[in-house]
Amino acid sequence: RIAEIEREMNRTQKNKATEYHLGLLKGKLAKLRAELIEPKSSGPKGDGFDVKRSGDARVALIGFPSVGKSTLLSTITETEAAVSNIDFTTLQATPGRWEHRGAVIQMLDLPGIIEGAAQGVGRGRQVVSTARTADLILMMLDATKSHMQRALLERELEAVGIRLNQRPPNVYFKVKTGGGISYTATCKQSQLTEKFVYTLLHQYRIFNAEVLVREDVTLDGFIDVVVGNRSYIPCLYAYNKIDAITIEEVDRIAREDHTVVVSIERGLNMDAFKDAVWRALDLLHVYTKRHAERPDFNGGLILRTGATVEDACRAIHKSLLDTFKYALVWGRSAKHNPQRVGLAHALCNEDVIEIVRK
């Protein structure tokens, strides 16, 4: 059925008159793909794909076969991954431990995926589903090959509900037990209409819901909100084997958004690559101090962007929350140094925090 809908979408001309029809087809397609990603029957998990999460962040290496994923893992971690010029050398998820700027990052080398992975070709469904658990997707690409490889990988990830370098639409959506469908838009919509909202929700057999749209949302964006199983993950595109192309080509690729160029075998631009991964993960370094002592700038906590004082307490020890009285914060998040704050205070990078107990 997925193939039939895709063929109908390809046959339909894309213009203002067919926008509504195409939107409904996309809604049907998203529903079928969601069922494909999360099958009702609980079968056994794929061997080697159930890897325990560890460290401060997880990075999933995604790419076609023989682009250098295993070579990268062996280079920056202590893991000896299987490396060969033969395709499909990696047959299961291989974890590696990498330390950078005080953070412990788990690198996950996934088997190379091929076109049709979203439908399960070449164990692709397990690969892309494992990628949904990552904090960052590192897409390994071959600089010597066509630029279409990037578009193909993006399409496979999008088919399983992974949205790269996007944020969730600013839409409040809640299914209710009665009262019908309530639709409100606080700003003008260029694509979304009340008719489309009602028809799509009825297509999903939702007859009672509240919808509040706070920004100009595309039809695809609203479908993602209704389906609800989307993962919004940052992505860094790493082009390997730059030693085999001209300097003009390297310069052109390096100027693209969310992109870094490297040659792993020759060790070219590896420091810039490591810093690019750190920036893409968007981690915070927060330092701690004891009363009447200097801050500990040698250690510190590694937290996610948007972390609060409560998250910092949990990172030190969860028992701190039971005896927490207030915290003193120095740094960019403080209005004055020090500022007395509560558990909900949001921290910034390189803040200093002192926990005061009851």
Short mmCIF file of N, CA, C and O in Angstrom, two decimals, residues 267-337:
data_model
loop_
_atom_site.label_atom_id
_atom_site.label_comp_id
_atom_site.label_asym_id
_atom_site.label_seq_id
_atom_site.Cartn_x
_atom_site.Cartn_y
_atom_site.Cartn_z
N GLY A 267 44.43 11.56 8.76
CA GLY A 267 44.36 12.41 9.94
C GLY A 267 44.19 13.89 9.64
O GLY A 267 44.59 14.74 10.45
N LEU A 268 43.58 14.22 8.52
CA LEU A 268 43.42 15.61 8.13
C LEU A 268 42.16 16.21 8.76
O LEU A 268 41.08 15.63 8.68
N ASN A 269 42.31 17.38 9.40
CA ASN A 269 41.20 18.16 9.96
C ASN A 269 40.47 17.44 11.09
O ASN A 269 39.30 17.73 11.36
N MET A 270 41.14 16.53 11.79
CA MET A 270 40.48 15.76 12.84
C MET A 270 40.16 16.61 14.07
O MET A 270 39.14 16.39 14.72
N ASP A 271 41.02 17.57 14.41
CA ASP A 271 40.74 18.44 15.56
C ASP A 271 39.48 19.26 15.32
O ASP A 271 38.64 19.42 16.22
N ALA A 272 39.35 19.80 14.10
CA ALA A 272 38.14 20.57 13.76
C ALA A 272 36.91 19.66 13.77
O ALA A 272 35.82 20.09 14.17
N PHE A 273 37.09 18.41 13.37
CA PHE A 273 35.99 17.44 13.38
C PHE A 273 35.49 17.20 14.81
O PHE A 273 34.28 17.23 15.08
N LYS A 274 36.43 16.99 15.75
CA LYS A 274 36.05 16.73 17.15
C LYS A 274 35.33 17.92 17.75
O LYS A 274 34.33 17.76 18.46
N ASP A 275 35.82 19.13 17.45
CA ASP A 275 35.17 20.34 17.96
C ASP A 275 33.77 20.51 17.36
O ASP A 275 32.84 20.98 18.03
N ALA A 276 33.62 20.13 16.08
CA ALA A 276 32.31 20.23 15.41
C ALA A 276 31.30 19.29 16.06
O ALA A 276 30.12 19.65 16.23
N VAL A 277 31.73 18.09 16.44
CA VAL A 277 30.85 17.14 17.13
C VAL A 277 30.43 17.71 18.48
O VAL A 277 29.26 17.64 18.86
N TRP A 278 31.40 18.29 19.20
CA TRP A 278 31.10 18.89 20.51
C TRP A 278 30.06 19.99 20.37
O TRP A 278 29.10 20.06 21.15
N ARG A 279 30.23 20.88 19.40
CA ARG A 279 29.29 21.99 19.21
C ARG A 279 27.91 21.46 18.81
O ARG A 279 26.88 21.98 19.25
N ALA A 280 27.87 20.44 17.95
CA ALA A 280 26.59 19.89 17.50
C ALA A 280 25.83 19.23 18.64
O ALA A 280 24.59 19.25 18.66
N LEU A 281 26.54 18.64 19.59
CA LEU A 281 25.88 18.02 20.74
C LEU A 281 25.29 19.07 21.68
O LEU A 281 24.36 18.78 22.44
N ASP A 282 25.83 20.30 21.62
CA ASP A 282 25.27 21.42 22.39
C ASP A 282 25.25 21.10 23.88
O ASP A 282 24.23 21.26 24.56
N LEU A 283 26.40 20.66 24.40
CA LEU A 283 26.51 20.32 25.81
C LEU A 283 26.95 21.53 26.64
O LEU A 283 27.53 22.48 26.12
N LEU A 284 26.65 21.47 27.93
CA LEU A 284 27.06 22.51 28.87
C LEU A 284 28.13 21.97 29.81
O LEU A 284 28.05 20.83 30.26
N HIS A 285 29.13 22.81 30.10
CA HIS A 285 30.14 22.47 31.10
C HIS A 285 29.85 23.34 32.32
O HIS A 285 30.00 24.56 32.26
N VAL A 286 29.41 22.75 33.42
CA VAL A 286 29.08 23.48 34.64
C VAL A 286 30.04 23.05 35.75
O VAL A 286 30.21 21.85 35.99
N TYR A 287 30.66 24.03 36.40
CA TYR A 287 31.64 23.75 37.45
C TYR A 287 30.99 23.85 38.82
O TYR A 287 30.07 24.65 39.03
N THR A 288 31.48 23.05 39.75
CA THR A 288 30.93 23.05 41.11
C THR A 288 31.95 23.62 42.09
O THR A 288 33.16 23.62 41.81
N LYS A 289 31.44 24.13 43.21
CA LYS A 289 32.34 24.61 44.26
C LYS A 289 31.72 24.33 45.63
O LYS A 289 30.50 24.30 45.78
N ARG A 290 32.59 24.14 46.62
CA ARG A 290 32.16 24.01 48.01
C ARG A 290 32.19 25.37 48.68
O ARG A 290 32.83 26.31 48.18
N HIS A 291 31.51 25.48 49.80
CA HIS A 291 31.45 26.75 50.53
C HIS A 291 32.85 27.19 50.97
O HIS A 291 33.63 26.39 51.51
N ALA A 292 33.16 28.46 50.68
CA ALA A 292 34.44 29.08 51.08
C ALA A 292 35.64 28.45 50.39
O ALA A 292 36.78 28.61 50.84
N GLU A 293 35.42 27.74 49.29
CA GLU A 293 36.53 27.16 48.52
C GLU A 293 36.45 27.64 47.07
O GLU A 293 35.43 28.14 46.62
N ARG A 294 37.56 27.49 46.35
CA ARG A 294 37.59 27.88 44.94
C ARG A 294 36.88 26.82 44.08
O ARG A 294 36.83 25.64 44.45
N PRO A 295 36.33 27.23 42.94
CA PRO A 295 35.65 26.24 42.07
C PRO A 295 36.61 25.18 41.55
O PRO A 295 37.82 25.43 41.42
N ASP A 296 36.06 24.01 41.28
CA ASP A 296 36.84 22.91 40.71
C ASP A 296 36.77 23.01 39.18
O ASP A 296 35.85 22.50 38.55
N PHE A 297 37.79 23.69 38.60
CA PHE A 297 37.80 23.87 37.14
C PHE A 297 38.42 22.69 36.41
O PHE A 297 38.46 22.66 35.19
N ASN A 298 38.92 21.71 37.15
CA ASN A 298 39.51 20.52 36.51
C ASN A 298 38.46 19.48 36.16
O ASN A 298 38.63 18.71 35.23
N GLY A 299 37.38 19.46 36.93
CA GLY A 299 36.32 18.48 36.68
C GLY A 299 35.08 19.16 36.14
O GLY A 299 35.08 19.72 35.05
N GLY A 300 34.03 19.12 36.93
CA GLY A 300 32.78 19.76 36.50
C GLY A 300 31.76 18.76 36.01
O GLY A 300 32.02 17.56 35.91
N LEU A 301 30.58 19.28 35.69
CA LEU A 301 29.46 18.46 35.23
C LEU A 301 29.23 18.70 33.74
O LEU A 301 29.37 19.83 33.26
N ILE A 302 28.87 17.66 33.01
CA ILE A 302 28.47 17.78 31.61
C ILE A 302 26.96 17.61 31.55
O ILE A 302 26.43 16.56 31.90
N LEU A 303 26.26 18.68 31.14
CA LEU A 303 24.80 18.67 31.09
C LEU A 303 24.31 19.04 29.70
O LEU A 303 25.08 19.58 28.89
N ARG A 304 23.04 18.75 29.42
CA ARG A 304 22.44 19.10 28.15
C ARG A 304 21.99 20.56 28.17
O ARG A 304 21.66 21.11 29.23
N THR A 305 21.95 21.20 27.01
CA THR A 305 21.47 22.57 26.91
C THR A 305 20.04 22.67 27.43
O THR A 305 19.20 21.83 27.11
N GLY A 306 19.78 23.69 28.25
CA GLY A 306 18.47 23.82 28.88
C GLY A 306 18.40 23.19 30.25
O GLY A 306 17.34 23.21 30.89
N ALA A 307 19.53 22.62 30.71
CA ALA A 307 19.55 21.96 32.02
C ALA A 307 19.33 22.98 33.14
O ALA A 307 19.72 24.15 33.04
N THR A 308 18.71 22.54 34.22
CA THR A 308 18.42 23.38 35.37
C THR A 308 19.27 22.97 36.57
O THR A 308 20.02 21.98 36.51
N VAL A 309 19.11 23.72 37.65
CA VAL A 309 19.81 23.37 38.90
C VAL A 309 19.39 21.98 39.37
O VAL A 309 20.21 21.21 39.88
N GLU A 310 18.13 21.62 39.15
CA GLU A 310 17.66 20.28 39.52
C GLU A 310 18.44 19.20 38.76
O GLU A 310 18.82 18.17 39.34
N ASP A 311 18.69 19.42 37.46
CA ASP A 311 19.47 18.46 36.67
C ASP A 311 20.90 18.35 37.20
O ASP A 311 21.48 17.26 37.23
N ALA A 312 21.46 19.49 37.62
CA ALA A 312 22.81 19.48 38.18
C ALA A 312 22.86 18.69 39.48
O ALA A 312 23.81 17.93 39.72
N CYS A 313 21.84 18.85 40.31
CA CYS A 313 21.77 18.09 41.56
C CYS A 313 21.69 16.59 41.30
O CYS A 313 22.37 15.79 41.95
N ARG A 314 20.88 16.21 40.32
CA ARG A 314 20.76 14.79 39.97
C ARG A 314 22.08 14.24 39.45
O ARG A 314 22.44 13.09 39.69
N ALA A 315 22.82 15.08 38.69
CA ALA A 315 24.09 14.63 38.13
C ALA A 315 25.14 14.42 39.24
O ALA A 315 25.99 13.53 39.12
N ILE A 316 25.08 15.23 40.29
CA ILE A 316 26.01 15.05 41.42
C ILE A 316 25.59 13.83 42.23
O ILE A 316 26.35 12.89 42.41
N HIS A 317 24.36 13.87 42.74
CA HIS A 317 23.76 12.72 43.45
C HIS A 317 22.29 13.04 43.69
O HIS A 317 21.96 14.13 44.17
N LYS A 318 21.43 12.10 43.39
CA LYS A 318 19.99 12.36 43.48
C LYS A 318 19.53 12.65 44.91
O LYS A 318 18.49 13.29 45.12
N SER A 319 20.31 12.23 45.93
CA SER A 319 19.93 12.50 47.32
C SER A 319 20.03 13.98 47.67
O SER A 319 19.46 14.42 48.67
N LEU A 320 20.74 14.76 46.86
CA LEU A 320 20.86 16.19 47.10
C LEU A 320 19.50 16.88 47.05
O LEU A 320 19.28 17.90 47.72
N LEU A 321 18.59 16.36 46.25
CA LEU A 321 17.27 16.98 46.11
C LEU A 321 16.48 16.92 47.41
O LEU A 321 15.65 17.81 47.69
N ASP A 322 16.73 15.91 48.24
CA ASP A 322 16.00 15.77 49.50
C ASP A 322 16.41 16.83 50.51
O ASP A 322 15.60 17.25 51.36
N THR A 323 17.67 17.27 50.46
CA THR A 323 18.17 18.24 51.45
C THR A 323 18.45 19.61 50.82
O THR A 323 19.04 20.47 51.46
N PHE A 324 18.03 19.80 49.57
CA PHE A 324 18.31 21.06 48.85
C PHE A 324 17.58 22.24 49.51
O PHE A 324 16.39 22.17 49.81
N LYS A 325 18.32 23.34 49.74
CA LYS A 325 17.73 24.57 50.28
C LYS A 325 17.71 25.64 49.19
O LYS A 325 16.67 26.18 48.85
N TYR A 326 18.87 25.95 48.64
CA TYR A 326 18.99 26.86 47.50
C TYR A 326 20.37 26.68 46.88
O TYR A 326 21.20 25.91 47.41
N ALA A 327 20.62 27.35 45.77
CA ALA A 327 21.93 27.27 45.11
C ALA A 327 22.44 28.67 44.82
O ALA A 327 21.65 29.59 44.57
N LEU A 328 23.75 28.82 44.84
CA LEU A 328 24.40 30.07 44.44
C LEU A 328 25.05 29.84 43.08
O LEU A 328 25.76 28.86 42.88
N VAL A 329 24.77 30.75 42.14
CA VAL A 329 25.26 30.57 40.77
C VAL A 329 26.06 31.81 40.35
O VAL A 329 25.62 32.94 40.54
N TRP A 330 27.24 31.55 39.78
CA TRP A 330 28.05 32.58 39.15
C TRP A 330 28.11 32.28 37.65
O TRP A 330 28.20 31.12 37.26
N GLY A 331 28.07 33.30 36.82
CA GLY A 331 28.19 33.05 35.38
C GLY A 331 27.15 33.77 34.56
O GLY A 331 26.46 34.68 35.03
N ARG A 332 27.01 33.35 33.30
CA ARG A 332 26.13 34.04 32.36
C ARG A 332 24.65 33.92 32.71
O ARG A 332 23.86 34.78 32.34
N SER A 333 24.26 32.86 33.41
CA SER A 333 22.84 32.69 33.74
C SER A 333 22.42 33.53 34.95
O SER A 333 21.23 33.65 35.24
N ALA A 334 23.40 34.10 35.66
CA ALA A 334 23.10 34.86 36.87
C ALA A 334 22.92 36.34 36.55
O ALA A 334 23.66 36.90 35.74
N LYS A 335 21.94 36.97 37.18
CA LYS A 335 21.71 38.41 37.00
C LYS A 335 22.78 39.22 37.73
O LYS A 335 23.12 40.34 37.34
N HIS A 336 23.29 38.66 38.82
CA HIS A 336 24.41 39.25 39.57
C HIS A 336 25.17 38.10 40.20
O HIS A 336 24.63 37.00 40.38
N ASN A 337 26.44 38.31 40.51
CA ASN A 337 27.29 37.22 41.01
C ASN A 337 27.59 37.38 42.50
O ASN A 337 28.15 38.39 42.90
#
